[in-house]
PDB file of C-alpha atoms in Angstrom:
ATOM      1  CA  UNK A 268      16.815  89.977 116.625  1.00  0.00           C
ATOM      2  CA  UNK A 269      19.670  87.794 115.238  1.00  0.00           C
ATOM      3  CA  UNK A 270      19.361  88.524 111.516  1.00  0.00           C
ATOM      4  CA  UNK A 271      23.082  88.887 110.690  1.00  0.00           C
ATOM      5  CA  UNK A 272      23.923  85.353 111.519  1.00  0.00           C
ATOM      6  CA  UNK A 273      20.533  84.052 109.988  1.00  0.00           C
ATOM      7  CA  UNK A 274      21.588  85.967 106.654  1.00  0.00           C
ATOM      8  CA  UNK A 275      24.953  84.191 106.768  1.00  0.00           C
ATOM      9  CA  UNK A 276      23.511  80.884 107.449  1.00  0.00           C
ATOM     10  CA  UNK A 277      20.780  81.296 104.811  1.00  0.00           C
ATOM     11  CA  UNK A 278      23.318  81.631 101.834  1.00  0.00           C
ATOM     12  CA  UNK A 279      23.946  78.843  99.695  1.00  0.00           C
ATOM     13  CA  UNK A 280      27.426  77.390  99.427  1.00  0.00           C
ATOM     14  CA  UNK A 281      27.606  78.611  95.619  1.00  0.00           C
ATOM     15  CA  UNK A 282      26.774  82.167  96.775  1.00  0.00           C
ATOM     16  CA  UNK A 283      29.183  81.989  99.790  1.00  0.00           C
ATOM     17  CA  UNK A 284      32.009  80.706  97.522  1.00  0.00           C
ATOM     18  CA  UNK A 285      31.280  83.169  94.794  1.00  0.00           C
ATOM     19  CA  UNK A 286      31.340  86.128  97.083  1.00  0.00           C
ATOM     20  CA  UNK A 287      34.564  84.793  98.590  1.00  0.00           C
ATOM     21  CA  UNK A 288      35.935  84.528  95.043  1.00  0.00           C
ATOM     22  CA  UNK A 289      34.779  87.947  94.246  1.00  0.00           C
ATOM     23  CA  UNK A 290      36.510  89.439  97.175  1.00  0.00           C
ATOM     24  CA  UNK A 291      39.956  87.590  96.444  1.00  0.00           C
ATOM     25  CA  UNK A 292      39.413  88.944  92.911  1.00  0.00           C
ATOM     26  CA  UNK A 293      39.475  92.606  94.263  1.00  0.00           C
ATOM     27  CA  UNK A 294      42.329  91.718  96.477  1.00  0.00           C
ATOM     28  CA  UNK A 295      44.353  90.573  93.631  1.00  0.00           C
ATOM     29  CA  UNK A 296      43.686  93.489  91.555  1.00  0.00           C
ATOM     30  CA  UNK A 297      45.341  95.670  94.110  1.00  0.00           C
ATOM     31  CA  UNK A 298      48.671  93.839  93.241  1.00  0.00           C
ATOM     32  CA  UNK A 299      48.848  95.121  89.502  1.00  0.00           C
ATOM     33  CA  UNK A 300      49.263  98.304  87.703  1.00  0.00           C
ATOM     34  CA  UNK A 301      46.026  99.725  86.145  1.00  0.00           C
ATOM     35  CA  UNK A 302      47.370  99.547  82.819  1.00  0.00           C
ATOM     36  CA  UNK A 303      48.715  95.749  82.686  1.00  0.00           C
ATOM     37  CA  UNK A 304      47.386  92.868  81.378  1.00  0.00           C
ATOM     38  CA  UNK A 305      46.926  91.417  84.784  1.00  0.00           C
ATOM     39  CA  UNK A 306      44.711  94.049  86.047  1.00  0.00           C
ATOM     40  CA  UNK A 307      42.547  93.576  82.942  1.00  0.00           C
ATOM     41  CA  UNK A 308      42.417  89.875  83.645  1.00  0.00           C
ATOM     42  CA  UNK A 309      41.416  90.395  87.329  1.00  0.00           C
ATOM     43  CA  UNK A 310      38.637  92.915  86.288  1.00  0.00           C
ATOM     44  CA  UNK A 311      37.419  89.802  83.978  1.00  0.00           C
ATOM     45  CA  UNK A 312      37.496  87.626  86.945  1.00  0.00           C
ATOM     46  CA  UNK A 313      35.236  90.162  88.978  1.00  0.00           C
ATOM     47  CA  UNK A 314      32.851  90.794  86.012  1.00  0.00           C
ATOM     48  CA  UNK A 315      32.527  86.766  86.051  1.00  0.00           C
ATOM     49  CA  UNK A 316      31.771  86.466  89.580  1.00  0.00           C
ATOM     50  CA  UNK A 317      29.427  89.614  89.495  1.00  0.00           C
ATOM     51  CA  UNK A 318      27.504  87.755  86.869  1.00  0.00           C
ATOM     52  CA  UNK A 319      27.369  84.532  88.764  1.00  0.00           C
ATOM     53  CA  UNK A 320      25.664  86.584  91.832  1.00  0.00           C
ATOM     54  CA  UNK A 321      23.301  88.090  89.572  1.00  0.00           C
ATOM     55  CA  UNK A 322      22.144  84.770  87.942  1.00  0.00           C
ATOM     56  CA  UNK A 323      21.732  83.708  91.625  1.00  0.00           C
ATOM     57  CA  UNK A 324      19.696  86.620  92.556  1.00  0.00           C
ATOM     58  CA  UNK A 325      17.541  86.260  89.280  1.00  0.00           C
ATOM     59  CA  UNK A 326      16.921  82.423  90.354  1.00  0.00           C
ATOM     60  CA  UNK A 327      15.958  83.317  93.675  1.00  0.00           C
ATOM     61  CA  UNK A 328      13.669  85.883  92.411  1.00  0.00           C
ATOM     62  CA  UNK A 329      11.962  83.641  90.061  1.00  0.00           C
ATOM     63  CA  UNK A 330      11.419  81.063  92.588  1.00  0.00           C
ATOM     64  CA  UNK A 331       9.972  83.675  95.036  1.00  0.00           C
ATOM     65  CA  UNK A 332       7.500  84.897  92.790  1.00  0.00           C
ATOM     66  CA  UNK A 333       6.493  81.628  91.587  1.00  0.00           C
ATOM     67  CA  UNK A 334       5.852  80.465  95.084  1.00  0.00           C
ATOM     68  CA  UNK A 335       3.938  83.816  95.952  1.00  0.00           C
ATOM     69  CA  UNK A 336       1.742  83.479  92.840  1.00  0.00           C
ATOM     70  CA  UNK A 337       1.066  79.690  93.665  1.00  0.00           C
ATOM     71  CA  UNK A 338       0.209  80.399  97.213  1.00  0.00           C
ATOM     72  CA  UNK A 339      -1.578  83.614  96.757  1.00  0.00           C
ATOM     73  CA  UNK A 340      -4.467  82.849  99.280  1.00  0.00           C
ATOM     74  CA  UNK A 341      -2.102  81.600 101.905  1.00  0.00           C
ATOM     75  CA  UNK A 342      -0.069  85.024 101.601  1.00  0.00           C
ATOM     76  CA  UNK A 343      -3.125  87.154 101.876  1.00  0.00           C
ATOM     77  CA  UNK A 344      -3.780  85.285 105.339  1.00  0.00           C
ATOM     78  CA  UNK A 345       0.050  85.878 106.137  1.00  0.00           C
ATOM     79  CA  UNK A 346      -0.119  89.428 105.280  1.00  0.00           C
ATOM     80  CA  UNK A 347      -3.364  90.302 106.659  1.00  0.00           C
ATOM     81  CA  UNK A 348      -1.940  91.648 109.987  1.00  0.00           C
ATOM     82  CA  UNK A 349      -4.479  89.587 111.971  1.00  0.00           C
ATOM     83  CA  UNK A 350      -2.410  87.396 114.313  1.00  0.00           C
ATOM     84  CA  UNK A 351      -5.119  84.251 113.880  1.00  0.00           C
ATOM     85  CA  UNK A 352      -4.834  84.634 110.084  1.00  0.00           C
ATOM     86  CA  UNK A 353      -0.971  84.832 110.047  1.00  0.00           C
ATOM     87  CA  UNK A 354      -0.697  81.680 112.250  1.00  0.00           C
ATOM     88  CA  UNK A 355      -3.233  79.713 110.155  1.00  0.00           C
ATOM     89  CA  UNK A 356      -1.524  80.974 106.787  1.00  0.00           C
ATOM     90  CA  UNK A 357       2.193  79.911 108.377  1.00  0.00           C
ATOM     91  CA  UNK A 358       0.631  76.454 109.260  1.00  0.00           C
ATOM     92  CA  UNK A 359      -0.914  76.102 105.905  1.00  0.00           C
ATOM     93  CA  UNK A 360       2.151  76.977 103.840  1.00  0.00           C
ATOM     94  CA  UNK A 361       4.418  74.708 105.792  1.00  0.00           C
ATOM     95  CA  UNK A 362       2.118  71.759 104.825  1.00  0.00           C
ATOM     96  CA  UNK A 363       1.156  72.484 101.265  1.00  0.00           C
ATOM     97  CA  UNK A 364       3.945  73.891  98.970  1.00  0.00           C
ATOM     98  CA  UNK A 365       5.994  72.027  96.920  1.00  0.00           C
ATOM     99  CA  UNK A 366       9.443  73.802  97.655  1.00  0.00           C
ATOM    100  CA  UNK A 367      10.640  73.107 101.204  1.00  0.00           C
ATOM    101  CA  UNK A 368      13.400  75.619 100.763  1.00  0.00           C
ATOM    102  CA  UNK A 369      10.980  78.472 100.281  1.00  0.00           C
ATOM    103  CA  UNK A 370       9.003  77.361 103.185  1.00  0.00           C
ATOM    104  CA  UNK A 371      11.979  77.378 105.373  1.00  0.00           C
ATOM    105  CA  UNK A 372      13.028  81.035 104.270  1.00  0.00           C
ATOM    106  CA  UNK A 373       9.170  82.300 105.068  1.00  0.00           C
ATOM    107  CA  UNK A 374       9.377  80.570 108.555  1.00  0.00           C
ATOM    108  CA  UNK A 375      13.002  81.536 109.419  1.00  0.00           C
ATOM    109  CA  UNK A 376      11.946  85.433 108.611  1.00  0.00           C
ATOM    110  CA  UNK A 377       8.784  84.972 110.976  1.00  0.00           C
ATOM    111  CA  UNK A 378      10.752  83.119 113.679  1.00  0.00           C
ATOM    112  CA  UNK A 379      11.943  86.979 114.334  1.00  0.00           C
ATOM    113  CA  UNK A 380       8.328  88.185 114.593  1.00  0.00           C
ATOM    114  CA  UNK A 381       7.614  90.488 117.578  1.00  0.00           C
ATOM    115  CA  UNK A 382       4.208  88.689 118.384  1.00  0.00           C
ATOM    116  CA  UNK A 383       5.297  85.476 120.345  1.00  0.00           C
ATOM    117  CA  UNK A 384       2.356  83.641 119.009  1.00  0.00           C
ATOM    118  CA  UNK A 385       3.653  84.003 115.284  1.00  0.00           C
ATOM    119  CA  UNK A 386       7.308  83.572 116.127  1.00  0.00           C
ATOM    120  CA  UNK A 387       6.374  80.336 117.971  1.00  0.00           C
ATOM    121  CA  UNK A 388       4.286  79.174 115.137  1.00  0.00           C
ATOM    122  CA  UNK A 389       6.966  79.690 112.706  1.00  0.00           C
ATOM    123  CA  UNK A 390       9.320  77.638 114.768  1.00  0.00           C
ATOM    124  CA  UNK A 391       6.949  74.797 115.017  1.00  0.00           C
ATOM    125  CA  UNK A 392       6.449  75.138 111.341  1.00  0.00           C
ATOM    126  CA  UNK A 393      10.238  74.475 110.752  1.00  0.00           C
ATOM    127  CA  UNK A 394       9.445  71.153 112.707  1.00  0.00           C
ATOM    128  CA  UNK A 395       6.550  70.465 110.355  1.00  0.00           C
ATOM    129  CA  UNK A 396       8.741  71.057 107.235  1.00  0.00           C
ATOM    130  CA  UNK A 397      11.494  68.614 108.459  1.00  0.00           C
ATOM    131  CA  UNK A 398       8.593  66.176 108.976  1.00  0.00           C
ATOM    132  CA  UNK A 399       6.911  66.680 105.636  1.00  0.00           C
ATOM    133  CA  UNK A 400      10.034  67.284 103.445  1.00  0.00           C
ATOM    134  CA  UNK A 401      12.866  65.443 105.250  1.00  0.00           C
ATOM    135  CA  UNK A 402      15.052  68.193 104.440  1.00  0.00           C
ATOM    136  CA  UNK A 403      16.241  71.570 106.268  1.00  0.00           C
ATOM    137  CA  UNK A 404      19.412  73.651 106.313  1.00  0.00           C
ATOM    138  CA  UNK A 405      20.246  71.931 109.661  1.00  0.00           C
ATOM    139  CA  UNK A 406      22.790  74.628 110.624  1.00  0.00           C
ATOM    140  CA  UNK A 407      20.384  77.387 110.103  1.00  0.00           C
ATOM    141  CA  UNK A 408      17.453  75.777 111.670  1.00  0.00           C
ATOM    142  CA  UNK A 409      19.301  74.608 114.750  1.00  0.00           C
ATOM    143  CA  UNK A 410      20.509  78.290 115.273  1.00  0.00           C
ATOM    144  CA  UNK A 411      16.732  79.048 115.171  1.00  0.00           C
ATOM    145  CA  UNK A 412      15.934  76.247 117.445  1.00  0.00           C
ATOM    146  CA  UNK A 413      18.799  77.543 119.994  1.00  0.00           C
ATOM    147  CA  UNK A 414      17.281  81.132 119.948  1.00  0.00           C
ATOM    148  CA  UNK A 415      13.681  79.616 120.303  1.00  0.00           C
ATOM    149  CA  UNK A 416      14.677  77.721 123.426  1.00  0.00           C
ATOM    150  CA  UNK A 417      16.148  80.747 124.996  1.00  0.00           C
ATOM    151  CA  UNK A 418      13.071  83.053 124.198  1.00  0.00           C
ATOM    152  CA  UNK A 419      11.289  84.820 126.890  1.00  0.00           C
ATOM    153  CA  UNK A 420       8.140  83.535 125.848  1.00  0.00           C
ATOM    154  CA  UNK A 421       7.220  80.116 127.231  1.00  0.00           C
ATOM    155  CA  UNK A 422       4.927  79.542 124.322  1.00  0.00           C
ATOM    156  CA  UNK A 423       7.871  79.920 121.892  1.00  0.00           C
ATOM    157  CA  UNK A 424       9.878  77.735 124.095  1.00  0.00           C
ATOM    158  CA  UNK A 425       7.409  74.914 124.090  1.00  0.00           C
ATOM    159  CA  UNK A 426       6.742  75.371 119.914  1.00  0.00           C
ATOM    160  CA  UNK A 427      10.342  75.078 119.756  1.00  0.00           C
ATOM    161  CA  UNK A 428      10.849  71.751 121.582  1.00  0.00           C
ATOM    162  CA  UNK A 429       8.005  70.321 119.611  1.00  0.00           C
ATOM    163  CA  UNK A 430       9.864  71.486 116.733  1.00  0.00           C
ATOM    164  CA  UNK A 431      13.150  70.049 117.516  1.00  0.00           C
ATOM    165  CA  UNK A 432      11.246  66.803 118.197  1.00  0.00           C
ATOM    166  CA  UNK A 433      10.372  66.690 114.723  1.00  0.00           C
ATOM    167  CA  UNK A 434      13.728  67.753 113.470  1.00  0.00           C
ATOM    168  CA  UNK A 435      15.499  64.873 115.536  1.00  0.00           C
ATOM    169  CA  UNK A 436      12.996  62.335 114.534  1.00  0.00           C
ATOM    170  CA  UNK A 437      13.044  63.157 110.709  1.00  0.00           C
ATOM    171  CA  UNK A 438      16.362  64.589 109.829  1.00  0.00           C
ATOM    172  CA  UNK A 439      19.489  62.615 110.236  1.00  0.00           C
TER     173      UNK A 439
END
């Protein structure tokens, strides 16, 4: 549905700034002769920024694996393919994990699900997460809220309004 915008809004500032710096280093590289000292220094910058991006990816992978392992039963329900189990699993995850950023990532992913009841529940869980953790990526979540309010499904619209109420109440 709207994955490109979500991908951009989901990135941390560190990741975004590192990618920008990497791009600038590649542009800078074009200004030098391939056998010059400046050229080698620009390549050093590129390698440095690539290393930072690899570290970010590694940290994310470790966190993701940790959360999957610690919530194995919940993810069995979420991955069952049964709508009711998925909904129950998402709701339980939103209220029971100790990593609000992880919860948000999962709910954002499911906010694009083809099944309106799953999509609406994921958006509602973003509101639950705001209530429980008092923390969200406001720009990203408000983008999802806006999409939910425009959704073709009345259920998704209603769940989105409830989520927005929690966000307005608990996030300043």
